Backbone as JSON Lines, residues from 0, in Angstrom:
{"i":0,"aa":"X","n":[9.13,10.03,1.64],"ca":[8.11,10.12,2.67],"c":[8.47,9.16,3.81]}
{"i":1,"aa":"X","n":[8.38,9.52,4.6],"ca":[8.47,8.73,5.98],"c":[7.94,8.11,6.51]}
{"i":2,"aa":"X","n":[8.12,7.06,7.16],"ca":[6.85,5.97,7.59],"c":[7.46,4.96,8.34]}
{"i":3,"aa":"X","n":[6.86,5.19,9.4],"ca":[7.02,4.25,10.41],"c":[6.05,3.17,10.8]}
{"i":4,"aa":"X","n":[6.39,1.86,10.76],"ca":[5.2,0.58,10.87],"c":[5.77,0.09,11.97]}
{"i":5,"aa":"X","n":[4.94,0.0,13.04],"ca":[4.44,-1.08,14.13],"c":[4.46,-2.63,13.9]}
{"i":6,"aa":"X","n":[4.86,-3.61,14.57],"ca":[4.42,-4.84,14.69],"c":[4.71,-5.73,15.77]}
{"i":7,"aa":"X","n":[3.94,-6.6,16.08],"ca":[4.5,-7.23,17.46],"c":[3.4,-7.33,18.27]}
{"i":8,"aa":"X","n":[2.6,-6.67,18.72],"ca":[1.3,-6.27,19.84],"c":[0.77,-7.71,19.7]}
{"i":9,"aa":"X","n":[-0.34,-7.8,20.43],"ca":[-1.24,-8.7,20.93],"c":[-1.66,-8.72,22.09]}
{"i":10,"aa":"X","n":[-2.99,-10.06,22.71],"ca":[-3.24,-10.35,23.45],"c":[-2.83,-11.09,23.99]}
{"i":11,"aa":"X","n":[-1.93,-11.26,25.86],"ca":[-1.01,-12.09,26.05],"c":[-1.55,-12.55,27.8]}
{"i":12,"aa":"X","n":[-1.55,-13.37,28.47],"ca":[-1.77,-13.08,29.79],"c":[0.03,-12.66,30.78]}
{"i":13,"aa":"X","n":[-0.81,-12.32,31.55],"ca":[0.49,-11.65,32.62],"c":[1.66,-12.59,32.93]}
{"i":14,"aa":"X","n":[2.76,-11.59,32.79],"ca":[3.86,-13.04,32.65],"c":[4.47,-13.31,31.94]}
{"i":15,"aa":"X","n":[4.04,-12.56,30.53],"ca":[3.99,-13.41,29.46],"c":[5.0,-12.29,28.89]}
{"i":16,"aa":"X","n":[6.04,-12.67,27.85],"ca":[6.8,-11.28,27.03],"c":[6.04,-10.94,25.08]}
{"i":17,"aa":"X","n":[6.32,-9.69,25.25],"ca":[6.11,-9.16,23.69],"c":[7.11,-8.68,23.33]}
{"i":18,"aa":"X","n":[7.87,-8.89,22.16],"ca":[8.81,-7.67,21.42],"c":[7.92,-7.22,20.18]}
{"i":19,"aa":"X","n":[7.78,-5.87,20.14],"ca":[7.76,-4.87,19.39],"c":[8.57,-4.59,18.13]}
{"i":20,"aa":"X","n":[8.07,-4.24,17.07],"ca":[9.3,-3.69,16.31],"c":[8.8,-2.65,15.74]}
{"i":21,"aa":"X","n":[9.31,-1.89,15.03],"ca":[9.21,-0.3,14.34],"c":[10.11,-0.03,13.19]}
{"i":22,"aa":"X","n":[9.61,-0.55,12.24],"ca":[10.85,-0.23,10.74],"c":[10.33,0.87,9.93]}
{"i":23,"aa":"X","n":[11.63,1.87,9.6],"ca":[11.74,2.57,9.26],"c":[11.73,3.0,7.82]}
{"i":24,"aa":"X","n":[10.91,3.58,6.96],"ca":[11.29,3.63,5.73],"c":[10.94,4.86,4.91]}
{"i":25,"aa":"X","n":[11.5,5.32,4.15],"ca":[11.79,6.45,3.13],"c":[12.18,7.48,3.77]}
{"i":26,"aa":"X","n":[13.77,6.88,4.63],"ca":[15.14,7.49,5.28],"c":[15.73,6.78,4.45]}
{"i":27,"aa":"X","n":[17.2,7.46,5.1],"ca":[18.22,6.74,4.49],"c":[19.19,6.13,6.03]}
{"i":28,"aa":"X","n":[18.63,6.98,7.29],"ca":[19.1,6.66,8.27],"c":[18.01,6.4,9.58]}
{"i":29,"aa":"X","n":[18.25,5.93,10.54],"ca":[17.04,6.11,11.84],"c":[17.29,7.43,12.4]}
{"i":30,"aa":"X","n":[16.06,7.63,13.1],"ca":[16.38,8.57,13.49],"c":[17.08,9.11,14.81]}
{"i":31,"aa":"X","n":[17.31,10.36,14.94],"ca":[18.19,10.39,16.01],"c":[17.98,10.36,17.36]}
{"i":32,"aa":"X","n":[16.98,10.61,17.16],"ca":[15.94,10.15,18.52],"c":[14.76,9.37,18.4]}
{"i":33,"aa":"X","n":[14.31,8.35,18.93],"ca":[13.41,7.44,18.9],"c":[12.89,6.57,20.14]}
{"i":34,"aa":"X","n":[11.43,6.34,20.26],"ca":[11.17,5.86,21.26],"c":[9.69,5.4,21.3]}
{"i":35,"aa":"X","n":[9.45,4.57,22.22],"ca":[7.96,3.86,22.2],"c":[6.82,4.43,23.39]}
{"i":36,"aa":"X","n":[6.12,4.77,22.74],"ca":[5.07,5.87,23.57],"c":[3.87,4.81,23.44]}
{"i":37,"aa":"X","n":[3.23,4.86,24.85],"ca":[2.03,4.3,25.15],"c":[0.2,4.96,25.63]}
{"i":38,"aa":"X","n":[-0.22,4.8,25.03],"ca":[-1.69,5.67,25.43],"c":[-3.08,4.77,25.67]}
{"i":39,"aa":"X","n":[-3.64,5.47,26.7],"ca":[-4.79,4.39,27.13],"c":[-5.56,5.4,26.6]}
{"i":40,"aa":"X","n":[-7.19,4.68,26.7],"ca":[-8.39,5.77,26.57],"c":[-8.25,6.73,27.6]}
{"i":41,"aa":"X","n":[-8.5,8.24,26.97],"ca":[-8.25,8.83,27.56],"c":[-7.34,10.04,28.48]}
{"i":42,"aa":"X","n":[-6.29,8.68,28.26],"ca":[-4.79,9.53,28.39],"c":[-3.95,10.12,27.89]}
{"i":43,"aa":"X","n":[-3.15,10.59,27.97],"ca":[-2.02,11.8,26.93],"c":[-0.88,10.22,26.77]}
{"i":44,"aa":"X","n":[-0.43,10.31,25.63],"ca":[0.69,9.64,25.14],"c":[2.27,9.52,26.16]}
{"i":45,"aa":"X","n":[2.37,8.5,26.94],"ca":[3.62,8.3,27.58],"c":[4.38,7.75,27.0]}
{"i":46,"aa":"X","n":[5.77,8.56,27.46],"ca":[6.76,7.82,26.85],"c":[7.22,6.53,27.73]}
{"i":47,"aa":"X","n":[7.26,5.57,27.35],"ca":[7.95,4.15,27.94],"c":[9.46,3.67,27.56]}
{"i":48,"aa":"X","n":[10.12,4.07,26.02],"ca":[11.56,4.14,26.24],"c":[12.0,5.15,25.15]}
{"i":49,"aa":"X","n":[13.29,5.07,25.33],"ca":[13.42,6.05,24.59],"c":[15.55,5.37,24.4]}
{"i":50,"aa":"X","n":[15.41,5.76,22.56],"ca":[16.89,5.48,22.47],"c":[17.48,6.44,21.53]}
{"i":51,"aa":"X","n":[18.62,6.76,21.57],"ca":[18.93,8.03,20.89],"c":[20.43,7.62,20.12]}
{"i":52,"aa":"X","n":[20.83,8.67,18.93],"ca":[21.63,7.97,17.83],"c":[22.73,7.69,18.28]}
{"i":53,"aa":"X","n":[23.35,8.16,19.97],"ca":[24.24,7.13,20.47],"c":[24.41,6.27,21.13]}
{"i":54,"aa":"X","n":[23.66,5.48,20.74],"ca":[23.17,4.32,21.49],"c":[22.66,4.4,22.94]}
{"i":55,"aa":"X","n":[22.6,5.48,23.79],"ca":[21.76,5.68,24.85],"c":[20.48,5.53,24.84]}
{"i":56,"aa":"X","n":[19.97,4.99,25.81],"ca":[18.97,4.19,26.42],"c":[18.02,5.07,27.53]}
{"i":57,"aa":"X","n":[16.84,5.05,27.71],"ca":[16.3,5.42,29.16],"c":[15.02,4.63,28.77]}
{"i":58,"aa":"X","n":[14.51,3.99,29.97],"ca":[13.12,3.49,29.94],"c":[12.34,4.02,31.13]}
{"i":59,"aa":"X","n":[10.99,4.0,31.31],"ca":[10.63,4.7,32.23],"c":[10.76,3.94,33.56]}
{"i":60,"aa":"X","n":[10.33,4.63,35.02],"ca":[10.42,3.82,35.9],"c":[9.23,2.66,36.13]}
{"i":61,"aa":"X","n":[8.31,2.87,35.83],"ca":[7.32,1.93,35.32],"c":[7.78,0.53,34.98]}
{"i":62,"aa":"X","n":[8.35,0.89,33.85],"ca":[8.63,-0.5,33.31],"c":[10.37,-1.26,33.55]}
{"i":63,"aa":"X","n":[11.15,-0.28,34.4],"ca":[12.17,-0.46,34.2],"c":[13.07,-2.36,34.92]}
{"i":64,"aa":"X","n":[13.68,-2.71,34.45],"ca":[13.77,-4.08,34.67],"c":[12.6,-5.49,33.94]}
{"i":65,"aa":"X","n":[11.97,-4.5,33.06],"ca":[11.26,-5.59,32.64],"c":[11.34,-5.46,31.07]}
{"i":66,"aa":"X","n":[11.48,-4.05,30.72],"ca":[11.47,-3.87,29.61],"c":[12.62,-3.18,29.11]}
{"i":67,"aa":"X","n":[13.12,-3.37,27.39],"ca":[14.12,-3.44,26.87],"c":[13.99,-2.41,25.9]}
{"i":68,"aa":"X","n":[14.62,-1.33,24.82],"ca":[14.47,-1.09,24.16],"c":[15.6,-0.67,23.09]}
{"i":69,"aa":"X","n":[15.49,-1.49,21.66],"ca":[17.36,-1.62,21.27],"c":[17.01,-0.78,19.88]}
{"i":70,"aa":"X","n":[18.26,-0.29,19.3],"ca":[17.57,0.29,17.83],"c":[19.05,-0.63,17.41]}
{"i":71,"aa":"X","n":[18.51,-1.45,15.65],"ca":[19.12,-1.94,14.93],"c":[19.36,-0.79,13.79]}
{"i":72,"aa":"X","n":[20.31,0.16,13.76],"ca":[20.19,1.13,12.3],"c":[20.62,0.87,11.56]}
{"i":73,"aa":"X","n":[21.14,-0.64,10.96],"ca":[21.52,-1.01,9.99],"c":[20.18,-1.19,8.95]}
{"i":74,"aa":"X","n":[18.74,-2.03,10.03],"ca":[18.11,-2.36,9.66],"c":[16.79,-1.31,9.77]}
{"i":75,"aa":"X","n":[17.84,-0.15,10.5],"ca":[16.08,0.79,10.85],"c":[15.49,0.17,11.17]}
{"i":76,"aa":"X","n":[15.61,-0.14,12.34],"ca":[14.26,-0.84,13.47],"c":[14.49,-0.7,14.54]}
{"i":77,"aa":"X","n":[13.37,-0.03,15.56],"ca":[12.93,0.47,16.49],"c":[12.88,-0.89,17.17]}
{"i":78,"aa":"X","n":[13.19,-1.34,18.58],"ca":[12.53,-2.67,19.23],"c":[12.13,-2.77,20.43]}
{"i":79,"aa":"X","n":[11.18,-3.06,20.8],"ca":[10.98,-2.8,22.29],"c":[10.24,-4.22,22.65]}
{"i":80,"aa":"X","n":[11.32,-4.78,24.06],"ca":[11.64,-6.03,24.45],"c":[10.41,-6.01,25.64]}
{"i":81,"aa":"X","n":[9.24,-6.54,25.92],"ca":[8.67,-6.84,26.83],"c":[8.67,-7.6,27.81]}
{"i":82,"aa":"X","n":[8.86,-7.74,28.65],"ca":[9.25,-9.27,29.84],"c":[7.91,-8.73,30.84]}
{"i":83,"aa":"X","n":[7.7,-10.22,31.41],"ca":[7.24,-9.86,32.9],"c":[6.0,-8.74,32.52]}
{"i":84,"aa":"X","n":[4.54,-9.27,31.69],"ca":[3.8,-8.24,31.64],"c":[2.8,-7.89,32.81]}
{"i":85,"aa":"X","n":[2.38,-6.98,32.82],"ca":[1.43,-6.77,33.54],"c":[0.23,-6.48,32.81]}
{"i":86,"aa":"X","n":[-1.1,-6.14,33.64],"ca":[-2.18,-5.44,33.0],"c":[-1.83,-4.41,32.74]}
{"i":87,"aa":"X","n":[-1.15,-3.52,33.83],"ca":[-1.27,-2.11,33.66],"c":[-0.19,-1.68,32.25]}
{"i":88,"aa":"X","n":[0.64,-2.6,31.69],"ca":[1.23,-2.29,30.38],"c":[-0.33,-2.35,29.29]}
{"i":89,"aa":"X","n":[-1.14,-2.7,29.05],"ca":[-2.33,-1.87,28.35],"c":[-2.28,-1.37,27.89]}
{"i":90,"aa":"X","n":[-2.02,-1.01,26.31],"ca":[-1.94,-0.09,25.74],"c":[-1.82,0.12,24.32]}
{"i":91,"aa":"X","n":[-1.97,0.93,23.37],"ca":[-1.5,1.3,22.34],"c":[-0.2,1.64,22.5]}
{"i":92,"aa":"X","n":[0.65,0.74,21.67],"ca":[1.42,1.31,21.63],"c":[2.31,2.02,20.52]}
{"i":93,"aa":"X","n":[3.21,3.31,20.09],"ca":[3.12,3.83,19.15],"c":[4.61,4.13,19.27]}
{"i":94,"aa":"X","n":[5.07,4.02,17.66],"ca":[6.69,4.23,17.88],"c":[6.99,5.85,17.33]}
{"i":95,"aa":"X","n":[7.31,6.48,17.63],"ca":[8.18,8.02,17.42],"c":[9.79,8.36,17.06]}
{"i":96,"aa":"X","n":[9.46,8.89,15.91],"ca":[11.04,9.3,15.5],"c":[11.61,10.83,15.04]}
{"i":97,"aa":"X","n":[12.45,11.27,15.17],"ca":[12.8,12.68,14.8],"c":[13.89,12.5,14.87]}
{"i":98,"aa":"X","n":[14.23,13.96,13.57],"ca":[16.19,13.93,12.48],"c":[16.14,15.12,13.46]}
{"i":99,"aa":"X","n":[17.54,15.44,13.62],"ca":[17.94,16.63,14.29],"c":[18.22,16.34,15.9]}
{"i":100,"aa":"X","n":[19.1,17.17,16.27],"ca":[19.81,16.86,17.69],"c":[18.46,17.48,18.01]}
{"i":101,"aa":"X","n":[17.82,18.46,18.15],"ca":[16.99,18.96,19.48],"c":[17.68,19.04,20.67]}
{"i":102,"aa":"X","n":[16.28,19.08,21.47],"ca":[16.17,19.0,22.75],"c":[16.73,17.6,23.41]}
{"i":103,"aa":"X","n":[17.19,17.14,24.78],"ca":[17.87,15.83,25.36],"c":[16.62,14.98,24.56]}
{"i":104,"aa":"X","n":[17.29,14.14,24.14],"ca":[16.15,12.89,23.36],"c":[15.85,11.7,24.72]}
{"i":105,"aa":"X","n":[16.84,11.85,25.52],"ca":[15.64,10.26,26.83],"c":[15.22,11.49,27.65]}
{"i":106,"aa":"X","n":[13.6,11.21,27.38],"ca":[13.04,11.15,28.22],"c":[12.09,12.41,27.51]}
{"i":107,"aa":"X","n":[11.97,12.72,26.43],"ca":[11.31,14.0,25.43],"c":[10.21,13.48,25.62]}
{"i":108,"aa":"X","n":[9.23,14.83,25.77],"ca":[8.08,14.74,25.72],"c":[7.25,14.0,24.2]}
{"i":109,"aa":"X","n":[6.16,14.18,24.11],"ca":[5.84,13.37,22.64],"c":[5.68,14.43,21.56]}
{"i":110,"aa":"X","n":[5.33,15.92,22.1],"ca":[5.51,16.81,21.07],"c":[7.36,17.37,20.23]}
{"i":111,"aa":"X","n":[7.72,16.99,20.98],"ca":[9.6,16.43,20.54],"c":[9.8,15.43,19.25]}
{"i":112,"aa":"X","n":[8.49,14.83,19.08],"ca":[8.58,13.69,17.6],"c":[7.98,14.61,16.5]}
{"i":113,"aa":"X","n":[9.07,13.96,15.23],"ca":[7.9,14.5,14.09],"c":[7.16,13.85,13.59]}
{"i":114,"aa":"X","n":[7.56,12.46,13.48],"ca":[6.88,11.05,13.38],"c":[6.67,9.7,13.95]}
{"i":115,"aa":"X","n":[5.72,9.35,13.68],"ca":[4.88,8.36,14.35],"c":[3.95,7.48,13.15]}
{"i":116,"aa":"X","n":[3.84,6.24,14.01],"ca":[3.81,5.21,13.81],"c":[2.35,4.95,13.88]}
{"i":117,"aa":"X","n":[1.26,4.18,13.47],"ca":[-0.25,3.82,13.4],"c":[-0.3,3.3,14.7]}
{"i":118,"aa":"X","n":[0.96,2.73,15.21],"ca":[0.33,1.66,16.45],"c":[-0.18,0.03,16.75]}
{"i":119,"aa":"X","n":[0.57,-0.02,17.59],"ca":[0.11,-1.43,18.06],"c":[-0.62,-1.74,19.12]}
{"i":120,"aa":"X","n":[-1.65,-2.57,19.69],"ca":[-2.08,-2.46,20.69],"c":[-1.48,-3.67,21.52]}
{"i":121,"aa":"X","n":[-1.64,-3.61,22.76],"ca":[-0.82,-4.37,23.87],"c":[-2.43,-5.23,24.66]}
{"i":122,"aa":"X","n":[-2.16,-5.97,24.88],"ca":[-3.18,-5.92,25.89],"c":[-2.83,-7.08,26.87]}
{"i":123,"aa":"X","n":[-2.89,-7.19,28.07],"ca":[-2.11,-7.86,29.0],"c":[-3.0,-8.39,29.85]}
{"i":124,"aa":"X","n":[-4.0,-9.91,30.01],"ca":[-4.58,-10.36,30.77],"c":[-4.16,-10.44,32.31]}
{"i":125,"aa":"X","n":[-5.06,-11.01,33.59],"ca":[-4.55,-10.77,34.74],"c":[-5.17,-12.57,34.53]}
């Protein structure tokens, strides 16, 4: 069974960095596409980065230059590097993974995952 756990979130003021993590378990590998999706009340699930099983990278333009996102697959773990927060980073945030080439993995919509993560929440004072 598959299962992806969150950890890292909190309450931080602006300025301030979070790393994220996302470990992977009952694989035997990460997956081949993976990435950290964010949702406010209300809103549809954005993707914020996204890393894929060859080591390619995309983060959104939103966050880009502030935020990081690395996969360790030795250790199956998802990581997403926060710098330089803002308010508007706010969010739940939720890690996504899927086996199989698919569709281009940076930049997949969130119906592109088969799994997901409970979530962490972010929350970023001003």
């Amino acid at each position: 069974q598959v299962r992806l756990v969150e950890s890292g979130g909190g309450s931080v003021q602006a300025g301030r960095s979070l790393r994220l993590s996302c470990v992977v378990s009952g694989v035997t590998t990460s997956g081949d596409c993976m990435a950290w999706f964010r949702q406010t009340p209300g809103n549809e699930r954005e993707g914020v980065a996204y890393a894929a099983f060859d080591s390619s990278t995309r983060v959104s333009d939103s966050v880009k230059g502030r935020f990081a996102i690395a996969r360790d697959d030795a250790k199956k773990t998802l990581y997403l590097q926060m710098n330089s927060l803002k308010p508007e980073d706010s969010g739940m945030y939720y890690c996504a993974a899927t086996w199989g080439r698919g569709p281009e993995c940076l930049g997949r919509r969130s119906e592109g995952f088969g799994y997901w993560g409970q979530g962490t929440q972010v929350t970023v004072a001003s």
